[in-house]
Coordinates of C-alpha atoms in Angstrom, one line a residue:
M1 CA 0.0 0.0 0.1
K2 CA 2.9 2.4 0.8
T3 CA 4.5 1.7 -2.4
R4 CA 1.2 2.2 -4.2
A5 CA 0.7 5.6 -2.5
I6 CA 4.1 6.9 -3.2
T7 CA 4.0 5.8 -6.8
G8 CA 0.6 7.5 -7.3
L9 CA 1.8 10.8 -5.6
I10 CA 5.1 11.0 -7.9
F11 CA 2.7 10.2 -11.0
V12 CA 0.3 12.9 -10.0
L13 CA 3.0 15.5 -9.4
V14 CA 4.7 14.7 -12.9
M15 CA 1.2 14.9 -14.6
L16 CA 0.6 18.3 -13.0
A17 CA 4.1 19.4 -14.0
S18 CA 3.5 18.3 -17.5
L19 CA 0.4 20.5 -17.6
L20 CA 1.8 23.5 -16.0
T21 CA 5.1 23.9 -17.7
G22 CA 3.9 24.8 -20.9
A23 CA 2.7 23.4 -24.4
Y24 CA 6.0 21.9 -25.5
V25 CA 6.4 19.7 -22.5
F26 CA 2.7 18.8 -22.4
V27 CA 2.7 17.6 -26.0
G28 CA 6.0 15.8 -25.5
F29 CA 5.0 14.1 -22.4
Y30 CA 1.8 12.7 -23.7
M31 CA 3.4 11.6 -27.0
F32 CA 5.8 9.7 -24.7
L33 CA 2.9 8.1 -22.7
S34 CA 1.0 7.2 -25.9
L35 CA 4.1 5.4 -27.1
V36 CA 4.4 3.7 -23.8
C37 CA 0.9 2.5 -24.0
L38 CA 1.5 1.2 -27.4
I39 CA 4.6 -0.8 -26.3
E40 CA 2.5 -2.3 -23.5
F41 CA -0.4 -3.1 -26.0
F42 CA 1.9 -4.8 -28.4
T43 CA 3.8 -6.6 -25.6
L44 CA 0.4 -8.0 -24.4
V45 CA -0.7 -9.0 -27.9
K46 CA 2.6 -10.9 -28.4
T47 CA 1.8 -13.2 -25.3
T48 CA -0.9 -14.6 -27.5
G49 CA 1.3 -15.8 -30.3
L50 CA 0.5 -13.0 -32.5
R51 CA 3.2 -10.7 -34.0
P52 CA 1.9 -7.1 -34.6
H53 CA 4.3 -4.9 -36.8
R54 CA 5.8 -3.0 -33.7
T55 CA 8.6 -1.1 -35.5
I56 CA 6.2 0.3 -38.2
G57 CA 3.6 1.0 -35.5
Y58 CA 5.9 3.2 -33.4
V59 CA 7.1 5.2 -36.4
A60 CA 3.5 5.8 -37.4
A61 CA 2.5 6.7 -33.9
V62 CA 5.2 9.4 -33.8
I63 CA 4.4 10.8 -37.2
L64 CA 0.6 10.8 -36.6
F65 CA 1.0 12.5 -33.3
A66 CA 3.4 15.2 -34.6
S67 CA 1.4 15.8 -37.6
V68 CA -1.7 16.7 -35.5
A69 CA 0.1 18.4 -32.5
G70 CA 2.7 20.2 -34.6
R71 CA 0.2 22.4 -36.4
F72 CA -0.6 24.1 -33.2
F73 CA 3.3 25.4 -33.0
I74 CA 4.4 25.8 -36.5
A75 CA 3.1 26.0 -40.1
F76 CA 2.8 22.2 -40.0
E77 CA 0.2 21.5 -42.5
T78 CA -2.2 18.6 -42.1
K79 CA -1.0 17.1 -45.5
W80 CA 1.9 15.5 -43.5
L81 CA -0.5 13.0 -42.2
L82 CA -0.2 11.5 -45.8
I83 CA 3.1 10.2 -44.8
N84 CA 1.4 7.4 -42.8
I85 CA -0.3 6.1 -45.8
P86 CA 2.9 4.3 -47.2
L87 CA 3.5 3.2 -43.6
F88 CA 0.0 1.7 -43.3
F89 CA 0.3 -0.2 -46.6
G90 CA 3.8 -1.1 -45.5
I91 CA 2.2 -3.2 -42.8
F92 CA 0.5 -5.3 -45.3
I93 CA 3.6 -5.6 -47.5
R94 CA 5.8 -6.6 -44.5
E95 CA 3.4 -9.4 -43.6
L96 CA 3.9 -11.0 -47.0
Y97 CA 7.6 -11.7 -45.9
K98 CA 6.7 -13.2 -42.5
K99 CA 5.8 -16.9 -42.0
S100 CA 2.5 -16.5 -40.0
K101 CA -0.4 -18.6 -39.8
L102 CA -2.7 -15.5 -39.0
P103 CA -1.2 -12.9 -41.2
F104 CA -4.2 -10.5 -41.0
S105 CA -4.6 -10.8 -37.3
N106 CA -1.1 -9.4 -37.0
I107 CA -2.1 -6.6 -39.4
A108 CA -5.4 -5.9 -37.4
Y109 CA -3.7 -5.7 -34.1
T110 CA -1.1 -3.4 -35.4
F111 CA -3.8 -0.9 -36.6
L112 CA -5.8 -1.7 -33.4
G113 CA -2.8 -0.6 -31.3
L114 CA -2.7 2.7 -33.0
I115 CA -6.4 3.3 -32.6
Y116 CA -6.7 2.2 -29.1
A117 CA -3.4 3.4 -27.5
V118 CA -2.4 6.4 -29.6
V119 CA -5.4 8.1 -31.2
P120 CA -7.2 8.9 -27.8
F121 CA -4.1 10.7 -26.5
I122 CA -4.1 12.8 -29.6
F123 CA -7.7 13.8 -28.9
Y124 CA -6.6 14.6 -25.3
V125 CA -3.9 17.0 -26.5
V126 CA -6.2 18.5 -29.0
I127 CA -8.6 19.3 -26.1
A128 CA -6.0 21.6 -24.7
F129 CA -5.7 23.6 -27.9
I130 CA -9.3 23.7 -28.9
S131 CA -9.6 27.5 -28.3
G132 CA -6.8 28.0 -30.7
S133 CA -3.9 28.2 -28.2
Y134 CA -2.7 26.0 -25.4
N135 CA -5.0 26.3 -22.3
F136 CA -4.3 23.9 -19.4
H137 CA -7.8 24.5 -17.8
L138 CA -9.6 21.8 -20.0
A139 CA -6.7 19.4 -19.8
L140 CA -6.4 19.6 -16.1
G141 CA -10.1 19.7 -15.5
F142 CA -10.5 16.5 -17.5
F143 CA -8.2 14.5 -15.3
L144 CA -9.5 16.0 -12.0
M145 CA -12.9 14.8 -13.1
L146 CA -11.6 11.5 -14.1
W147 CA -9.7 10.9 -11.0
A148 CA -12.7 12.0 -9.0
N149 CA -14.8 9.4 -10.9
D150 CA -12.4 6.6 -10.1
T151 CA -12.0 7.6 -6.5
G152 CA -15.9 8.0 -5.9
A153 CA -16.6 4.7 -7.8
Y154 CA -14.0 2.9 -5.3
L155 CA -15.2 4.5 -2.2
F156 CA -19.0 4.1 -2.8
G157 CA -18.5 0.6 -4.3
V158 CA -16.4 -0.5 -1.1
K159 CA -19.2 0.9 1.2
L160 CA -22.3 0.2 -0.7
G161 CA -21.6 -1.9 -3.6
K162 CA -24.0 -4.8 -3.8
H163 CA -25.1 -5.0 -7.5
R164 CA -22.5 -6.0 -10.0
L165 CA -22.1 -3.7 -12.9
F166 CA -20.3 -6.0 -15.2
E167 CA -19.3 -9.0 -13.4
R168 CA -18.0 -10.9 -16.4
H169 CA -15.1 -8.4 -16.9
S170 CA -14.8 -6.8 -13.8
P171 CA -16.1 -8.6 -10.7
K172 CA -15.5 -5.8 -8.3
K173 CA -17.3 -2.8 -10.1
S174 CA -20.9 -2.3 -8.9
W175 CA -23.8 -0.1 -10.0
E176 CA -23.5 1.8 -6.5
G177 CA -19.8 2.5 -7.3
F178 CA -20.6 3.5 -10.7
I179 CA -23.4 6.1 -9.5
G180 CA -21.0 7.2 -6.8
G181 CA -18.3 7.9 -9.3
I182 CA -20.8 10.0 -11.4
F183 CA -21.9 12.0 -8.4
T184 CA -18.2 12.6 -7.3
S185 CA -17.1 13.5 -10.6
V186 CA -20.1 16.0 -11.2
L187 CA -19.4 17.6 -7.9
V188 CA -15.6 18.2 -8.8
G189 CA -16.9 19.4 -12.1
Y190 CA -19.1 22.0 -10.5
I191 CA -16.3 23.2 -8.2
I192 CA -14.0 23.6 -11.1
S193 CA -16.5 25.8 -12.9
F194 CA -15.9 28.4 -10.3
Y195 CA -12.1 28.7 -11.0
F196 CA -12.1 27.7 -14.8
T197 CA -14.7 30.0 -16.3
D198 CA -13.9 29.1 -20.0
Y199 CA -17.2 27.3 -20.1
A200 CA -20.5 27.7 -18.2
F201 CA -20.9 25.4 -15.2
Y202 CA -23.4 23.1 -16.9
H203 CA -20.9 22.3 -19.6
W204 CA -18.5 21.2 -16.9
L205 CA -21.2 19.0 -15.4
I206 CA -22.0 17.4 -18.8
M207 CA -18.4 16.9 -19.3
A208 CA -18.0 15.2 -15.8
F209 CA -21.0 13.0 -16.7
I210 CA -19.4 12.0 -20.1
I211 CA -16.1 11.3 -18.5
S212 CA -17.7 9.1 -15.7
C213 CA -19.7 7.0 -18.3
F214 CA -17.1 6.6 -20.9
G215 CA -14.1 6.4 -18.4
T216 CA -15.9 3.6 -16.8
L217 CA -16.5 1.8 -20.2
G218 CA -12.8 2.4 -21.1
D219 CA -11.7 0.5 -17.8
L220 CA -14.3 -2.3 -18.6
V221 CA -12.8 -2.5 -22.1
E222 CA -9.3 -2.8 -20.9
S223 CA -10.4 -5.4 -18.3
M224 CA -12.0 -7.4 -21.1
F225 CA -8.9 -7.3 -23.1
K226 CA -6.6 -8.3 -20.3
R227 CA -9.1 -11.1 -19.2
S228 CA -9.0 -12.4 -22.9
I229 CA -5.3 -12.9 -22.7
E230 CA -5.2 -13.9 -19.1
I231 CA -3.1 -11.0 -17.9
K232 CA -3.6 -9.0 -14.7
D233 CA -1.6 -5.9 -15.4
S234 CA -0.6 -4.2 -18.8
G235 CA 3.0 -3.7 -17.3
K236 CA 5.1 -3.0 -14.3
I237 CA 6.3 0.3 -15.0
L238 CA 4.5 1.8 -12.0
P239 CA 5.0 -0.1 -8.8
G240 CA 1.8 -0.9 -7.2
H241 CA -0.3 0.3 -10.1
G242 CA 0.7 -1.9 -13.0
G243 CA 1.3 -0.4 -16.4
V244 CA 0.7 2.9 -18.1
L245 CA -2.2 1.5 -20.0
D246 CA -3.9 0.6 -16.6
R247 CA -3.6 4.1 -15.4
F248 CA -5.0 5.6 -18.5
D249 CA -7.6 3.2 -19.5
G250 CA -10.4 5.6 -18.5
L251 CA -8.8 8.3 -21.0
L252 CA -9.0 5.9 -24.0
L253 CA -12.6 6.2 -24.6
S254 CA -13.7 9.4 -22.8
A255 CA -11.1 11.7 -24.5
P256 CA -12.4 11.4 -28.0
V257 CA -16.1 11.9 -26.8
I258 CA -15.1 14.9 -24.8
F259 CA -13.4 16.4 -27.9
V260 CA -16.5 16.0 -29.9
Y261 CA -18.6 17.7 -27.3
L262 CA -16.2 20.4 -27.0
Y263 CA -16.0 20.9 -30.7
L264 CA -19.6 21.0 -31.1
I265 CA -20.1 23.7 -28.5
T266 CA -17.1 25.8 -29.4
Y267 CA -17.5 25.9 -33.0

């Protein structure tokens, strides 16, 4: 428990530092985290006997991330995203030279890794720039509400949890915990609205609700994936917490949805 608490504290401090030290550090840090998540994902897939194209996947991830984030700093045109096209087709061509019984499974998991472990971080980074320039308010508020949901779900689940939410994939999650997580996240969202006035308070409440629902779904999806390959943690990089993918499973589904919501109310 002590190790878990220390790791958690250090992790939170690093996260806050990445948000408060400027746009370049923010983008670089989350590009790094997305790559770590991709490495963990490919490593997990490899335990099943499949062989995703890791090197091409890592290169594609960096180019994809840089192509989107780079346009906020320099005249980095979106057309640079086209560089990924030959890389994507290269995955198919590379598979021709591998002696695999399941070639399209290797190809599919390579693309899935990019979609599942990298693209959500891109959406999260874009959220911080949605007003046209870097603003840490939304990025910080997102994680405060996500952490509030996780904390509330755990506390309410421990004290009141009786009805299982999705026992097949996550036996410990309960409907009481889920509702408690929403309540806690919405409460934190309401408090945030007093300090970050970029959006009206009701938008923060709606975002908190979205984050709670899709953050929980993200957790369940990752649990489903790990159970399907009989793995407990995605990695060991965070003592007491597992892997980076374990810590950011709530972001993977909620960040894209939050981006869509913010885009619709901003433009």
